Amino acid sequence: MSQDGASQFQEVIRQELEFSVKKELEKILTTAPSHEFEHTKKDLDGFRKLFHRFLQEKGPSVDWGKIQRPPEDSIQPYEKIKARGLPDNISSVLNKLVVVKLNGGLGTSMGCKGPKSLIGVRNENTFLDLTVQQIEHLNKSYNTDVPLVLMNSFNTDEDTKKILQKYNHCRVKIYTFNQSRYPRINKESLLPVAKDVSYSGENTEAWYPPGHGDIYASFYNSGLLDTFIGEGKEYIFVSNIDNLGATVDLYILNHLMNPPNGKPCEFVMEVTNKTRADVKGGTLTQYEGKLRLVEIAQVPKAHVDEFKSVSKFKIFNTNNLWISLAAVKRLQEQNAIDMEIIVNPKTLDGGLNVIQLETAVGAAIKSFENSLGINVPRSRFLPVKTTSDLLLVMSNLYSLNAGSLTMSEKREFPTVPLVKLGSSFTKVQDYLRRFESIPDMLELDHLTVSGDVTFGKNVSLKGTVIIIANHGDRIDIPPGAVLENKIVSGNLRILDH
């Protein structure tokens, strides 16, 4: 078959597939109750657009040869932004800000049911508690009205809304909106797995929230975008709710509101220097004359090692983003927000292979005008993804003040220790059971724990500590023990007499 003939044949197959998916989505829509009809229609229309793009795009989404290091002035050091100081009218600047937290994730990877934001991380405070405390502190200190907006998913919405009542007396207005609900598609047939709109029973696994890139359309569709623009708000500060370092930074906000060259900046991405632990993080590059976020999934296999290199790509995206509300409205209405599609393969409980199509919020940077990267201190990137991260933020390495964690002044070097807890610690409840109290870690560099290990009260860990209990053995670190540059292995049981 000639090349022309082959491409015509592929085009016919593609059109037939799009037609089949359209029919399936129409069938699903007919099962929507009347009060959910409009909302479901918007979701399914959004999915159809994404699916259409997925069928159009072939091969890697970036041409590696075109990737360049960003120009010097397109990524500013935070020190330079901070050196400008703050104006006297910082309250009026703050009143133009809205804080948005991405709250769509569940705590399943840490063995918890329900929204991840409701896991206790410090002195019984949850991620959500700390966020509310931070913004309340801002509003009280500067006599402002910075609202908090939570982007929930259908997985987290109900549980989050129940808990919000406890903040009724706080000086923070809290709003929520839901990101879309898209159908997972069968990996072989590329048709939706769902047969109707319900997401209970056998349909539980048929739907998914399509990544945080969905924020632009969902925020716009919720009506909140227009509400805030009507109230004179100008920027949103978007971050993951599990990044405890993502607090409102007045210097970055001032830089946006009072740009030094008079040219308003529509999009700021906070980046920070890569360490060997961050080699998979998305990086900012120059691509066809624009700043562009490149994720590891977009990199051709032959160049993955180059992408991971700390010397060539020195920074990565923290997902702390400052975005102009007016620009989001303009681009959304022009249908001009362009984000690469992330194809995420999953296997359902019954063994069915599916794919879900997602987008990432930071990937839209290339659609905005006068975008900027700001290289911020590592302290603005403190994500809690695992119980190893949880151990760090619960420890005396950090002090808590008005919802914000800061590195203890007693720590002599600014880097965070490397902590690797084994599979016995993966679930939060197991992790909590294995520590009678959180060890003193002020002088720790590296901790590795593997196997059945427990820690007594008031243990102190310094330097490099490696504790390995082999299969069938158990190690109880006794109360008050001081381990400095030690490897502990074998079997040590401490039993009450």
Coordinates of N, CA and C in Angstrom, one line a residue, residues 30-159:
T30 N -27.3 9.8 28.4 CA -28.7 9.6 28.6 C -29.1 9.0 30.0
T31 N -28.0 8.4 30.7 CA -28.3 7.9 32.0 C -28.1 8.9 33.1
A32 N -27.8 10.1 32.8 CA -27.6 11.2 33.8 C -28.9 11.7 34.3
P33 N -29.1 11.8 35.6 CA -30.3 12.4 36.2 C -30.4 13.9 35.8
S34 N -31.6 14.4 35.7 CA -31.7 15.8 35.1 C -30.9 16.8 35.9
H35 N -30.7 16.7 37.2 CA -30.0 17.7 37.9 C -28.5 17.6 37.6
E36 N -28.0 16.5 37.1 CA -26.6 16.3 36.8 C -26.3 16.5 35.3
F37 N -27.4 16.6 34.5 CA -27.2 16.5 33.0 C -26.2 17.5 32.5
E38 N -26.4 18.8 32.8 CA -25.5 19.9 32.2 C -24.1 19.6 32.6
H39 N -23.9 19.3 33.9 CA -22.5 19.1 34.4 C -21.9 17.9 33.7
T40 N -22.6 16.8 33.6 CA -22.1 15.6 33.0 C -21.7 15.9 31.5
K41 N -22.6 16.7 30.9 CA -22.4 17.0 29.4 C -21.1 17.8 29.3
K42 N -20.8 18.7 30.1 CA -19.6 19.5 30.1 C -18.4 18.6 30.2
D43 N -18.5 17.7 31.2 CA -17.4 16.7 31.4 C -17.1 15.9 30.2
L44 N -18.2 15.3 29.6 CA -18.0 14.4 28.5 C -17.6 15.1 27.2
D45 N -18.0 16.4 27.1 CA -17.5 17.2 26.0 C -16.0 17.5 26.1
G46 N -15.6 17.8 27.3 CA -14.2 18.0 27.6 C -13.4 16.8 27.3
F47 N -13.9 15.6 27.7 CA -13.2 14.4 27.4 C -13.1 14.1 25.9
R48 N -14.2 14.4 25.2 CA -14.2 14.2 23.7 C -13.1 15.0 23.0
K49 N -12.9 16.3 23.5 CA -11.9 17.1 22.9 C -10.5 16.5 23.2
L50 N -10.3 16.1 24.4 CA -9.0 15.5 24.8 C -8.8 14.2 24.0
F51 N -9.8 13.4 23.8 CA -9.6 12.1 23.1 C -9.3 12.4 21.6
H52 N -10.0 13.5 21.0 CA -9.7 13.8 19.7 C -8.2 14.2 19.5
R53 N -7.7 15.0 20.4 CA -6.3 15.4 20.4 C -5.4 14.2 20.5
F54 N -5.8 13.3 21.4 CA -5.0 12.0 21.6 C -4.9 11.2 20.4
L55 N -5.9 11.1 19.6 CA -5.9 10.4 18.3 C -5.1 11.1 17.3
Q56 N -5.0 12.4 17.3 CA -4.3 13.2 16.3 C -2.8 13.1 16.5
E57 N -2.4 13.1 17.8 CA -1.0 13.2 18.1 C -0.3 11.9 18.1
K58 N 0.8 11.8 17.4 CA 1.6 10.6 17.3 C 3.0 10.8 17.7
G59 N 3.6 9.9 18.4 CA 5.0 10.0 18.8 C 5.3 11.0 19.9
P60 N 6.5 11.2 20.3 CA 6.8 12.1 21.4 C 6.4 13.5 21.1
S61 N 5.9 14.2 22.1 CA 5.3 15.5 21.9 C 6.4 16.6 21.8
V62 N 7.7 16.3 22.0 CA 8.7 17.3 21.8 C 9.8 16.7 20.9
D63 N 10.3 17.6 20.1 CA 11.4 17.3 19.2 C 12.7 17.7 20.0
W64 N 13.4 16.7 20.4 CA 14.6 16.9 21.3 C 15.6 17.9 20.8
G65 N 15.7 17.9 19.5 CA 16.7 18.8 18.8 C 16.4 20.3 19.0
K66 N 15.1 20.6 19.3 CA 14.7 22.0 19.5 C 14.7 22.5 20.9
I67 N 15.0 21.5 21.8 CA 15.1 21.9 23.3 C 16.3 22.7 23.6
Q68 N 16.2 23.8 24.2 CA 17.3 24.6 24.6 C 17.2 25.0 26.0
R69 N 18.4 25.4 26.6 CA 18.3 26.0 27.9 C 17.6 27.3 27.9
P70 N 16.8 27.6 28.9 CA 16.1 28.9 28.9 C 17.1 30.1 28.9
P71 N 16.8 31.2 28.3 CA 17.6 32.4 28.4 C 17.8 32.8 29.9
E72 N 18.9 33.4 30.2 CA 19.3 33.8 31.6 C 18.2 34.5 32.3
D73 N 17.6 35.6 31.6 CA 16.6 36.4 32.3 C 15.2 35.8 32.4
S74 N 15.0 34.6 31.8 CA 13.7 34.0 31.9 C 13.5 33.2 33.2
I75 N 14.6 32.9 33.9 CA 14.5 32.3 35.2 C 15.3 33.1 36.2
Q76 N 14.6 33.8 37.0 CA 15.2 34.8 38.0 C 15.5 34.1 39.3
P77 N 16.6 34.5 39.9 CA 16.9 34.0 41.3 C 16.0 34.6 42.3
Y78 N 15.5 33.9 43.2 CA 14.5 34.4 44.2 C 15.2 35.6 45.0
E79 N 16.5 35.5 45.2 CA 17.2 36.6 46.0 C 16.9 38.0 45.3
K80 N 17.0 37.9 44.0 CA 16.8 39.2 43.2 C 15.4 39.7 43.4
I81 N 14.4 38.8 43.4 CA 13.0 39.2 43.6 C 12.8 39.8 45.0
K82 N 13.5 39.1 46.0 CA 13.3 39.5 47.4 C 14.0 40.8 47.6
A83 N 15.1 41.1 46.9 CA 15.9 42.3 47.1 C 15.1 43.6 46.8
R84 N 14.0 43.4 46.0 CA 13.2 44.6 45.7 C 12.4 45.1 46.9
G85 N 12.3 44.3 48.0 CA 11.6 44.7 49.2 C 10.1 44.6 49.0
L86 N 9.4 45.2 49.9 CA 7.9 45.2 49.9 C 7.4 46.7 49.9
P87 N 6.3 46.9 49.2 CA 5.8 48.3 49.3 C 5.0 48.5 50.5
D88 N 4.7 49.8 50.8 CA 3.9 50.1 52.0 C 2.5 49.5 51.9
N89 N 2.0 49.4 50.7 CA 0.6 49.0 50.5 C 0.4 47.5 50.3
I90 N 1.2 46.7 51.0 CA 1.2 45.2 50.8 C -0.2 44.7 51.0
S91 N -1.0 45.3 51.9 CA -2.4 44.8 52.1 C -3.2 44.9 50.8
S92 N -3.1 46.0 50.1 CA -4.0 46.1 48.9 C -3.5 45.1 47.8
V93 N -2.2 44.8 47.8 CA -1.6 43.8 46.9 C -2.2 42.4 47.2
L94 N -2.2 42.1 48.5 CA -2.7 40.8 49.0 C -4.2 40.6 48.7
N95 N -4.9 41.7 48.7 CA -6.3 41.7 48.5 C -6.7 41.3 47.0
K96 N -5.6 41.3 46.2 CA -5.8 40.9 44.8 C -5.5 39.4 44.5
L97 N -5.2 38.7 45.6 CA -4.8 37.3 45.5 C -5.8 36.3 45.9
V98 N -5.9 35.2 45.2 CA -6.7 34.0 45.6 C -5.8 32.8 45.7
V99 N -5.9 32.1 46.8 CA -5.0 30.9 47.0 C -5.8 29.6 46.6
V100 N -5.3 28.9 45.6 CA -6.0 27.6 45.2 C -5.1 26.4 45.5
K101 N -5.7 25.5 46.2 CA -5.0 24.2 46.5 C -5.6 23.1 45.8
L102 N -4.7 22.3 45.2 CA -5.1 21.1 44.4 C -5.4 20.0 45.4
N103 N -6.6 19.6 45.6 CA -7.1 18.7 46.6 C -7.9 17.5 46.1
G104 N -7.4 17.0 44.9 CA -8.1 15.9 44.3 C -7.6 14.5 44.7
G105 N -6.5 14.4 45.4 CA -5.9 13.1 45.7 C -6.4 12.4 46.9
L106 N -6.3 11.1 46.9 CA -6.7 10.3 48.0 C -5.4 9.9 48.8
G107 N -5.6 9.4 50.0 CA -4.4 9.0 50.8 C -4.1 7.6 50.6
T108 N -4.5 6.9 49.6 CA -4.3 5.5 49.4 C -2.9 5.1 49.4
S109 N -2.0 5.9 48.8 CA -0.6 5.4 48.7 C 0.1 5.4 50.1
M110 N -0.6 6.1 51.1 CA -0.1 6.0 52.4 C -1.0 5.2 53.3
G111 N -1.8 4.4 52.7 CA -2.6 3.4 53.4 C -3.8 4.1 54.2
C112 N -4.2 5.3 53.7 CA -5.3 5.9 54.4 C -6.6 6.0 53.4
K113 N -7.7 6.0 54.1 CA -9.0 6.2 53.3 C -9.3 7.7 53.2
G114 N -10.0 8.1 52.2 CA -10.4 9.5 52.1 C -9.4 10.4 51.6
P115 N -9.7 11.7 51.5 CA -8.8 12.7 51.0 C -7.4 12.7 51.7
K116 N -6.4 12.9 50.9 CA -5.0 12.9 51.5 C -4.9 14.2 52.4
S117 N -5.6 15.2 52.0 CA -5.5 16.5 52.8 C -6.0 16.4 54.2
L118 N -6.6 15.2 54.6 CA -7.2 15.1 55.9 C -6.3 14.2 56.8
I119 N -5.1 13.8 56.3 CA -4.1 13.0 57.1 C -3.4 14.0 58.0
G120 N -3.3 13.5 59.3 CA -2.6 14.4 60.3 C -1.1 14.4 60.0
V121 N -0.5 15.6 59.9 CA 0.9 15.7 59.6 C 1.8 16.3 60.7
R122 N 1.2 17.0 61.6 CA 2.0 17.7 62.7 C 1.1 18.1 63.8
N123 N 1.4 17.6 65.0 CA 0.6 17.9 66.2 C -0.9 17.8 66.0
E124 N -1.3 16.7 65.3 CA -2.7 16.4 65.0 C -3.3 17.3 63.9
N125 N -2.5 18.2 63.4 CA -3.0 19.1 62.3 C -2.9 18.4 61.0
T126 N -4.0 18.5 60.2 CA -3.9 17.9 58.8 C -3.4 18.9 57.8
F127 N -3.1 18.5 56.6 CA -2.7 19.4 55.5 C -3.6 20.6 55.4
L128 N -4.9 20.3 55.5 CA -6.0 21.3 55.3 C -5.9 22.3 56.5
D129 N -5.8 21.7 57.7 CA -5.7 22.6 58.9 C -4.5 23.6 58.7
L130 N -3.4 23.1 58.3 CA -2.2 24.0 58.2 C -2.4 25.1 57.2
T131 N -3.1 24.7 56.0 CA -3.4 25.6 55.0 C -4.3 26.7 55.5
V132 N -5.3 26.4 56.2 CA -6.3 27.4 56.7 C -5.6 28.3 57.7
Q133 N -4.8 27.7 58.6 CA -4.0 28.5 59.6 C -3.1 29.5 58.9
Q134 N -2.4 29.1 57.9 CA -1.5 30.0 57.1 C -2.3 31.2 56.6
I135 N -3.4 30.9 55.9 CA -4.1 32.0 55.3 C -4.8 32.9 56.3
E136 N -5.3 32.3 57.4 CA -6.0 33.1 58.5 C -4.9 34.0 59.1
H137 N -3.7 33.5 59.3 CA -2.6 34.3 59.8 C -2.3 35.5 58.9
L138 N -2.3 35.3 57.6 CA -2.1 36.4 56.6 C -3.2 37.4 56.8
N139 N -4.4 36.9 56.8 CA -5.6 37.9 56.8 C -5.6 38.7 58.1
K140 N -5.3 38.1 59.2 CA -5.3 38.8 60.5 C -4.1 39.8 60.5
S141 N -2.9 39.3 60.0 CA -1.7 40.2 60.1 C -1.8 41.4 59.3
Y142 N -2.4 41.3 58.1 CA -2.5 42.4 57.2 C -3.9 43.0 57.0
N143 N -4.8 42.5 57.8 CA -6.2 42.9 57.7 C -6.7 42.8 56.2
T144 N -6.6 41.6 55.7 CA -6.9 41.4 54.3 C -8.0 40.3 54.2
D145 N -8.4 40.0 52.9 CA -9.4 39.0 52.7 C -9.0 38.1 51.5
V146 N -7.9 37.3 51.8 CA -7.4 36.3 50.8 C -8.3 35.1 51.0
P147 N -9.0 34.7 49.9 CA -9.8 33.5 50.0 C -9.0 32.2 49.7
L148 N -9.5 31.1 50.2 CA -8.9 29.8 49.9 C -9.9 29.0 49.0
V149 N -9.4 28.5 47.9 CA -10.2 27.7 47.0 C -9.6 26.3 46.9
L150 N -10.5 25.3 47.1 CA -10.0 23.9 47.0 C -10.5 23.3 45.7
M151 N -9.6 22.8 44.8 CA -10.1 22.0 43.7 C -10.2 20.6 44.1
N152 N -11.4 20.1 44.3 CA -11.6 18.7 44.7 C -11.8 17.9 43.5
S153 N -11.8 16.6 43.7 CA -12.2 15.6 42.7 C -13.5 14.9 43.2
F154 N -14.1 14.1 42.3 CA -15.3 13.4 42.8 C -14.9 12.4 43.9
N155 N -13.6 12.1 44.0 CA -13.1 11.2 45.1 C -13.0 11.9 46.4
T156 N -12.8 13.2 46.4 CA -12.5 13.9 47.7 C -13.6 14.9 48.1
D157 N -14.5 15.2 47.2 CA -15.4 16.4 47.4 C -16.3 16.2 48.7
E158 N -17.0 15.1 48.8 CA -17.9 14.9 49.9 C -17.3 14.9 51.2
D159 N -16.2 14.2 51.4 CA -15.5 14.1 52.7 C -14.9 15.5 53.0

